Amino acid sequence: MSDKKTITFALMDPPYENARSTTALRLINIAAQRGYNVNVFAYEGAVGLPFTKQSPHPNAVHGHDADEEDHPLPHVWIEAIAASAEAAGGKLDWINCGLCVDERGVHEALDFVRRGSPADLWQWAESSDNTLVIPTK
Amino acid sequence: MAKYLLIESRDPFDSNDVANFYEMASGLIREGNEVTLFLVQNGVLPARRSGASPPLTSLTRRGAEVLADDFSLRERGITEDRLAEGIQPSALDIVVDHLANGSKVIWH
Protein backbone atom coordinates (compact mmCIF):
# COMPACT_ATOMS: atom_id res chain seq x y z
CA MET A 1 0.00 0.00 0.00
CA SER A 2 1.35 3.45 -0.86
CA ASP A 3 2.12 6.05 1.78
CA LYS A 4 -0.62 8.28 0.43
CA LYS A 5 -3.63 7.46 2.52
CA THR A 6 -7.21 7.71 1.43
CA ILE A 7 -9.69 8.43 4.20
CA THR A 8 -13.45 8.63 3.85
CA PHE A 9 -15.73 10.64 6.10
CA ALA A 10 -19.51 10.37 6.21
CA LEU A 11 -21.28 13.42 7.63
CA MET A 12 -24.95 13.92 8.43
CA ASP A 13 -25.31 17.16 10.38
CA PRO A 14 -26.35 20.45 8.73
CA PRO A 15 -24.28 23.60 9.08
CA TYR A 16 -24.86 25.96 12.01
CA GLU A 17 -26.53 23.41 14.27
CA ASN A 18 -24.02 21.16 16.00
CA ALA A 19 -20.38 21.09 17.00
CA ARG A 20 -20.07 17.81 15.10
CA SER A 21 -19.95 19.77 11.83
CA THR A 22 -17.08 21.91 13.10
CA THR A 23 -15.18 18.91 14.44
CA ALA A 24 -15.72 17.05 11.18
CA LEU A 25 -14.29 19.93 9.16
CA ARG A 26 -11.34 20.15 11.58
CA LEU A 27 -10.62 16.45 10.98
CA ILE A 28 -10.99 16.77 7.22
CA ASN A 29 -8.65 19.76 7.28
CA ILE A 30 -5.97 17.83 9.18
CA ALA A 31 -6.12 14.97 6.68
CA ALA A 32 -6.06 17.40 3.75
CA GLN A 33 -3.00 19.22 5.09
CA ARG A 34 -1.17 15.90 5.30
CA GLY A 35 -1.69 15.43 1.56
CA TYR A 36 -4.09 12.54 2.00
CA ASN A 37 -6.87 11.86 -0.44
CA VAL A 38 -10.00 12.74 1.46
CA ASN A 39 -13.46 11.59 0.47
CA VAL A 40 -16.51 13.17 2.04
CA PHE A 41 -19.97 11.72 1.65
CA ALA A 42 -22.55 14.25 2.84
CA TYR A 43 -25.88 12.78 3.80
CA GLU A 44 -29.09 14.33 5.09
CA GLY A 45 -28.50 17.89 6.38
CA ALA A 46 -24.76 17.78 5.71
CA VAL A 47 -25.48 18.46 2.02
CA GLY A 48 -25.94 22.08 3.13
CA LEU A 49 -22.30 22.41 4.13
CA PRO A 50 -20.96 23.26 0.62
CA PHE A 51 -24.08 25.32 -0.29
CA THR A 52 -22.73 28.48 -1.89
CA LYS A 53 -25.72 30.67 -1.09
CA GLN A 54 -24.70 30.84 2.56
CA SER A 55 -24.02 34.53 2.99
CA PRO A 56 -22.50 36.88 5.54
CA HIS A 57 -24.85 39.14 7.45
CA PRO A 58 -24.73 42.07 9.89
CA ASN A 59 -25.64 41.64 13.55
CA ALA A 60 -27.71 44.52 14.87
CA VAL A 61 -27.58 43.18 18.45
CA HIS A 62 -23.79 43.38 18.40
CA GLY A 63 -23.81 46.62 16.41
CA HIS A 64 -21.71 44.96 13.70
CA ASP A 65 -21.98 45.35 9.96
CA ALA A 66 -21.41 42.25 7.81
CA ASP A 67 -17.63 42.75 7.62
CA GLU A 68 -17.28 43.28 11.38
CA GLU A 69 -19.51 40.30 12.13
CA ASP A 70 -17.34 38.12 9.86
CA HIS A 71 -19.86 35.32 10.10
CA PRO A 72 -18.36 31.91 9.31
CA LEU A 73 -19.44 30.32 6.06
CA PRO A 74 -18.86 26.56 5.84
CA HIS A 75 -18.70 26.61 2.03
CA VAL A 76 -15.76 29.02 2.26
CA TRP A 77 -14.02 26.74 4.76
CA ILE A 78 -14.57 23.72 2.51
CA GLU A 79 -13.18 25.56 -0.50
CA ALA A 80 -10.10 26.45 1.59
CA ILE A 81 -9.70 22.82 2.70
CA ALA A 82 -9.84 21.69 -0.94
CA ALA A 83 -7.09 24.19 -1.78
CA SER A 84 -5.00 22.92 1.17
CA ALA A 85 -5.40 19.35 -0.01
CA GLU A 86 -4.27 20.23 -3.51
CA ALA A 87 -1.30 22.26 -2.22
CA ALA A 88 -0.22 19.29 -0.11
CA GLY A 89 -0.47 16.88 -3.05
CA GLY A 90 -3.78 15.31 -2.11
CA LYS A 91 -7.37 15.77 -3.13
CA LEU A 92 -10.72 16.51 -1.53
CA ASP A 93 -13.52 14.63 -3.25
CA TRP A 94 -17.01 15.51 -2.02
CA ILE A 95 -20.27 13.79 -2.90
CA ASN A 96 -23.63 15.12 -1.80
CA CYS A 97 -26.52 12.67 -1.50
CA GLY A 98 -28.64 13.72 -4.48
CA LEU A 99 -32.03 13.02 -2.96
CA CYS A 100 -31.01 14.89 0.20
CA VAL A 101 -30.09 17.89 -1.98
CA ASP A 102 -33.44 17.76 -3.81
CA GLU A 103 -35.38 17.56 -0.55
CA ARG A 104 -33.63 20.65 0.79
CA GLY A 105 -33.28 22.62 -2.45
CA VAL A 106 -29.59 23.23 -1.86
CA HIS A 107 -28.48 22.66 -5.44
CA GLU A 108 -25.99 25.52 -5.60
CA ALA A 109 -22.83 23.87 -4.29
CA LEU A 110 -19.10 24.35 -4.77
CA ASP A 111 -17.98 23.40 -8.29
CA PHE A 112 -16.16 20.23 -7.29
CA VAL A 113 -19.09 18.81 -5.32
CA ARG A 114 -20.65 15.85 -7.11
CA ARG A 115 -24.08 14.31 -6.82
CA GLY A 116 -24.33 10.71 -5.70
CA SER A 117 -26.01 8.14 -3.51
CA PRO A 118 -25.18 5.95 -0.49
CA ALA A 119 -23.77 3.45 -3.00
CA ASP A 120 -20.87 5.87 -3.44
CA LEU A 121 -20.19 5.76 0.29
CA TRP A 122 -20.09 1.98 0.11
CA GLN A 123 -17.61 2.06 -2.78
CA TRP A 124 -15.44 4.60 -0.98
CA ALA A 125 -15.50 2.57 2.22
CA GLU A 126 -14.37 -0.45 0.21
CA SER A 127 -11.50 1.37 -1.49
CA SER A 128 -10.28 3.65 1.33
CA ASP A 129 -7.68 2.94 3.99
CA ASN A 130 -10.27 3.83 6.60
CA THR A 131 -13.71 5.37 7.04
CA LEU A 132 -15.18 7.44 9.85
CA VAL A 133 -18.94 7.83 10.09
CA ILE A 134 -20.00 10.80 12.18
CA PRO A 135 -23.69 10.14 12.80
CA THR A 136 -26.22 12.71 13.85
CA LYS A 137 -27.66 12.28 17.34
CA MET B 1 -5.67 -7.97 19.01
CA ALA B 2 -7.20 -5.01 17.23
CA LYS B 3 -6.68 -1.32 17.85
CA TYR B 4 -9.77 0.72 18.59
CA LEU B 5 -10.26 4.46 18.79
CA LEU B 6 -13.56 5.28 20.45
CA ILE B 7 -14.61 8.92 20.11
CA GLU B 8 -17.04 10.20 22.73
CA SER B 9 -18.62 13.55 21.84
CA ARG B 10 -21.44 13.47 24.38
CA ASP B 11 -21.33 14.20 28.09
CA PRO B 12 -22.76 11.84 30.71
CA PHE B 13 -24.77 14.62 32.34
CA ASP B 14 -26.86 14.94 29.17
CA SER B 15 -26.73 11.45 27.63
CA ASN B 16 -27.27 8.29 29.63
CA ASP B 17 -25.85 6.15 26.82
CA VAL B 18 -22.35 7.54 27.43
CA ALA B 19 -21.99 4.89 30.15
CA ASN B 20 -22.69 2.23 27.53
CA PHE B 21 -19.86 3.58 25.39
CA TYR B 22 -17.46 3.47 28.36
CA GLU B 23 -18.64 -0.08 29.02
CA MET B 24 -17.90 -1.01 25.41
CA ALA B 25 -14.36 0.34 25.90
CA SER B 26 -14.02 -1.77 29.01
CA GLY B 27 -15.30 -4.85 27.20
CA LEU B 28 -12.89 -4.37 24.31
CA ILE B 29 -9.98 -4.18 26.78
CA ARG B 30 -11.25 -7.29 28.53
CA GLU B 31 -11.19 -9.08 25.17
CA GLY B 32 -7.53 -8.15 24.74
CA ASN B 33 -7.82 -5.19 22.38
CA GLU B 34 -5.85 -1.95 22.49
CA VAL B 35 -8.28 0.88 23.23
CA THR B 36 -7.98 4.64 23.10
CA LEU B 37 -10.95 6.69 24.25
CA PHE B 38 -10.86 10.19 22.76
CA LEU B 39 -13.13 12.80 24.34
CA VAL B 40 -14.26 15.71 22.17
CA GLN B 41 -16.85 18.54 22.31
CA ASN B 42 -19.01 18.14 25.44
CA GLY B 43 -17.48 14.69 25.84
CA VAL B 44 -14.56 16.41 27.63
CA LEU B 45 -16.75 17.65 30.51
CA PRO B 46 -16.29 14.50 32.67
CA ALA B 47 -12.53 14.77 32.14
CA ARG B 48 -12.57 17.33 34.96
CA ARG B 49 -12.17 15.85 38.41
CA SER B 50 -15.80 15.44 39.41
CA GLY B 51 -18.39 12.86 40.27
CA ALA B 52 -18.48 11.89 36.59
CA SER B 53 -14.75 11.33 36.16
CA PRO B 54 -14.11 8.06 38.12
CA PRO B 55 -15.35 5.82 35.26
CA LEU B 56 -12.72 7.41 33.01
CA THR B 57 -9.93 7.02 35.55
CA SER B 58 -11.06 3.42 36.02
CA LEU B 59 -10.67 2.83 32.28
CA THR B 60 -7.11 4.15 32.35
CA ARG B 61 -6.29 1.77 35.22
CA ARG B 62 -7.58 -1.12 33.13
CA GLY B 63 -5.23 -0.19 30.31
CA ALA B 64 -7.15 2.25 28.13
CA GLU B 65 -5.56 5.46 26.94
CA VAL B 66 -8.01 8.29 27.64
CA LEU B 67 -7.36 11.54 25.79
CA ALA B 68 -9.27 14.82 25.74
CA ASP B 69 -9.29 17.16 22.73
CA ASP B 70 -7.24 20.19 23.76
CA PHE B 71 -9.36 22.56 21.67
CA SER B 72 -12.59 21.35 23.32
CA LEU B 73 -10.94 21.74 26.73
CA ARG B 74 -9.90 25.32 25.97
CA GLU B 75 -13.38 26.18 24.67
CA ARG B 76 -14.79 25.07 28.04
CA GLY B 77 -12.11 26.64 30.22
CA ILE B 78 -10.81 23.32 31.48
CA THR B 79 -7.12 23.57 32.20
CA GLU B 80 -4.78 20.57 32.29
CA ASP B 81 -4.33 20.78 36.05
CA ARG B 82 -8.08 20.15 36.52
CA LEU B 83 -8.06 16.87 34.59
CA ALA B 84 -8.83 13.67 36.46
CA GLU B 85 -6.12 11.08 37.06
CA GLY B 86 -4.95 9.31 33.93
CA ILE B 87 -6.53 11.65 31.38
CA GLN B 88 -4.22 13.50 29.01
CA PRO B 89 -4.93 16.43 26.68
CA SER B 90 -4.34 15.71 23.01
CA ALA B 91 -4.57 17.40 19.63
CA LEU B 92 -7.34 16.26 17.29
CA ASP B 93 -4.61 14.98 14.97
CA ILE B 94 -4.58 11.73 16.96
CA VAL B 95 -7.87 10.78 15.30
CA VAL B 96 -6.38 11.13 11.82
CA ASP B 97 -3.32 9.18 13.00
CA HIS B 98 -5.56 6.28 14.01
CA LEU B 99 -7.54 6.46 10.77
CA ALA B 100 -4.34 6.40 8.74
CA ASN B 101 -2.92 3.51 10.76
CA GLY B 102 -5.97 1.32 10.30
CA SER B 103 -7.50 1.43 13.77
CA LYS B 104 -11.19 0.72 14.07
CA VAL B 105 -12.60 4.18 14.73
CA ILE B 106 -16.09 4.60 16.16
CA TRP B 107 -17.82 7.92 16.83
CA HIS B 108 -20.47 8.34 19.48
XYZ file of C-alpha atoms in Angstrom:
245
model
C 0.000 0.000 0.000
C 1.354 3.452 -0.864
C 2.119 6.055 1.779
C -0.621 8.283 0.432
C -3.626 7.460 2.516
C -7.213 7.711 1.432
C -9.692 8.432 4.196
C -13.446 8.635 3.851
C -15.734 10.637 6.103
C -19.510 10.371 6.211
C -21.284 13.421 7.626
C -24.952 13.925 8.428
C -25.312 17.162 10.377
C -26.354 20.447 8.732
C -24.284 23.601 9.084
C -24.857 25.960 12.012
C -26.534 23.406 14.266
C -24.021 21.163 16.003
C -20.377 21.092 16.998
C -20.072 17.812 15.104
C -19.947 19.768 11.830
C -17.076 21.907 13.103
C -15.175 18.913 14.444
C -15.721 17.047 11.180
C -14.289 19.926 9.159
C -11.336 20.147 11.576
C -10.623 16.452 10.984
C -10.986 16.774 7.220
C -8.647 19.760 7.278
C -5.966 17.832 9.180
C -6.122 14.968 6.681
C -6.059 17.396 3.745
C -3.004 19.217 5.091
C -1.171 15.898 5.298
C -1.694 15.430 1.561
C -4.094 12.538 2.000
C -6.869 11.865 -0.441
C -10.004 12.737 1.457
C -13.458 11.587 0.473
C -16.513 13.175 2.041
C -19.968 11.724 1.654
C -22.553 14.247 2.839
C -25.878 12.781 3.797
C -29.088 14.333 5.089
C -28.498 17.886 6.377
C -24.763 17.775 5.705
C -25.483 18.458 2.025
C -25.939 22.076 3.128
C -22.298 22.414 4.134
C -20.963 23.259 0.624
C -24.079 25.318 -0.285
C -22.734 28.480 -1.892
C -25.719 30.674 -1.090
C -24.695 30.844 2.564
C -24.023 34.533 2.992
C -22.498 36.884 5.543
C -24.851 39.138 7.453
C -24.726 42.068 9.888
C -25.638 41.639 13.553
C -27.710 44.522 14.874
C -27.579 43.182 18.447
C -23.789 43.381 18.404
C -23.812 46.618 16.407
C -21.712 44.956 13.699
C -21.982 45.346 9.964
C -21.413 42.249 7.806
C -17.634 42.755 7.624
C -17.282 43.277 11.380
C -19.509 40.296 12.128
C -17.337 38.119 9.865
C -19.863 35.320 10.099
C -18.358 31.910 9.314
C -19.439 30.319 6.059
C -18.856 26.562 5.835
C -18.701 26.610 2.034
C -15.761 29.022 2.264
C -14.020 26.737 4.763
C -14.570 23.718 2.509
C -13.177 25.563 -0.497
C -10.099 26.448 1.591
C -9.699 22.824 2.705
C -9.838 21.690 -0.936
C -7.094 24.186 -1.778
C -4.999 22.922 1.171
C -5.400 19.350 -0.014
C -4.272 20.231 -3.506
C -1.300 22.262 -2.224
C -0.220 19.290 -0.107
C -0.474 16.884 -3.046
C -3.778 15.315 -2.114
C -7.369 15.774 -3.129
C -10.715 16.515 -1.526
C -13.517 14.626 -3.247
C -17.008 15.506 -2.025
C -20.272 13.786 -2.901
C -23.626 15.122 -1.797
C -26.515 12.671 -1.504
C -28.642 13.719 -4.478
C -32.030 13.019 -2.962
C -31.007 14.895 0.198
C -30.093 17.887 -1.984
C -33.436 17.763 -3.806
C -35.378 17.563 -0.550
C -33.626 20.646 0.789
C -33.283 22.616 -2.446
C -29.590 23.234 -1.862
C -28.483 22.655 -5.442
C -25.991 25.524 -5.603
C -22.832 23.871 -4.292
C -19.101 24.353 -4.773
C -17.979 23.401 -8.285
C -16.157 20.227 -7.291
C -19.087 18.805 -5.322
C -20.655 15.846 -7.106
C -24.085 14.314 -6.824
C -24.329 10.707 -5.698
C -26.015 8.141 -3.506
C -25.183 5.952 -0.490
C -23.772 3.447 -2.997
C -20.873 5.868 -3.442
C -20.195 5.762 0.286
C -20.092 1.979 0.111
C -17.607 2.063 -2.775
C -15.445 4.598 -0.977
C -15.503 2.569 2.216
C -14.373 -0.455 0.210
C -11.503 1.370 -1.487
C -10.276 3.654 1.332
C -7.683 2.944 3.991
C -10.273 3.834 6.595
C -13.715 5.372 7.043
C -15.178 7.442 9.846
C -18.936 7.827 10.085
C -20.000 10.802 12.177
C -23.688 10.139 12.800
C -26.215 12.711 13.849
C -27.656 12.275 17.341
C -5.669 -7.969 19.011
C -7.199 -5.013 17.235
C -6.675 -1.319 17.846
C -9.771 0.723 18.595
C -10.260 4.456 18.788
C -13.563 5.280 20.449
C -14.612 8.920 20.108
C -17.045 10.201 22.728
C -18.621 13.546 21.836
C -21.443 13.474 24.380
C -21.329 14.195 28.094
C -22.758 11.841 30.712
C -24.772 14.624 32.342
C -26.860 14.940 29.169
C -26.730 11.450 27.627
C -27.266 8.287 29.631
C -25.845 6.151 26.821
C -22.349 7.536 27.427
C -21.995 4.894 30.151
C -22.685 2.228 27.533
C -19.856 3.576 25.388
C -17.455 3.472 28.357
C -18.637 -0.080 29.016
C -17.896 -1.010 25.414
C -14.355 0.338 25.900
C -14.020 -1.773 29.011
C -15.302 -4.851 27.203
C -12.890 -4.374 24.306
C -9.980 -4.180 26.777
C -11.249 -7.293 28.530
C -11.186 -9.079 25.166
C -7.529 -8.146 24.737
C -7.823 -5.195 22.375
C -5.852 -1.954 22.492
C -8.283 0.877 23.229
C -7.977 4.638 23.096
C -10.946 6.693 24.246
C -10.862 10.186 22.764
C -13.131 12.804 24.338
C -14.265 15.714 22.175
C -16.845 18.541 22.307
C -19.008 18.135 25.441
C -17.484 14.689 25.842
C -14.564 16.407 27.628
C -16.746 17.645 30.515
C -16.289 14.502 32.668
C -12.528 14.767 32.138
C -12.575 17.332 34.956
C -12.171 15.851 38.412
C -15.802 15.443 39.412
C -18.392 12.865 40.265
C -18.479 11.889 36.593
C -14.749 11.333 36.158
C -14.110 8.058 38.122
C -15.348 5.821 35.261
C -12.722 7.414 33.010
C -9.934 7.021 35.555
C -11.059 3.417 36.023
C -10.673 2.833 32.277
C -7.110 4.152 32.351
C -6.294 1.768 35.224
C -7.578 -1.121 33.131
C -5.234 -0.190 30.310
C -7.151 2.253 28.129
C -5.564 5.458 26.938
C -8.006 8.292 27.643
C -7.364 11.540 25.787
C -9.267 14.820 25.737
C -9.286 17.160 22.730
C -7.237 20.187 23.760
C -9.365 22.561 21.670
C -12.591 21.350 23.320
C -10.940 21.735 26.728
C -9.900 25.318 25.968
C -13.376 26.177 24.672
C -14.791 25.075 28.035
C -12.112 26.641 30.221
C -10.809 23.322 31.484
C -7.116 23.571 32.199
C -4.776 20.570 32.291
C -4.333 20.779 36.055
C -8.077 20.149 36.516
C -8.061 16.867 34.592
C -8.831 13.670 36.459
C -6.117 11.078 37.063
C -4.949 9.308 33.932
C -6.527 11.647 31.377
C -4.224 13.498 29.011
C -4.934 16.434 26.682
C -4.336 15.715 23.008
C -4.575 17.395 19.634
C -7.340 16.256 17.286
C -4.608 14.975 14.966
C -4.580 11.735 16.959
C -7.873 10.781 15.296
C -6.381 11.126 11.823
C -3.318 9.177 12.998
C -5.555 6.284 14.007
C -7.540 6.462 10.769
C -4.335 6.395 8.739
C -2.923 3.510 10.762
C -5.969 1.319 10.305
C -7.498 1.428 13.767
C -11.191 0.720 14.066
C -12.603 4.181 14.735
C -16.089 4.596 16.161
C -17.820 7.916 16.828
C -20.472 8.342 19.484
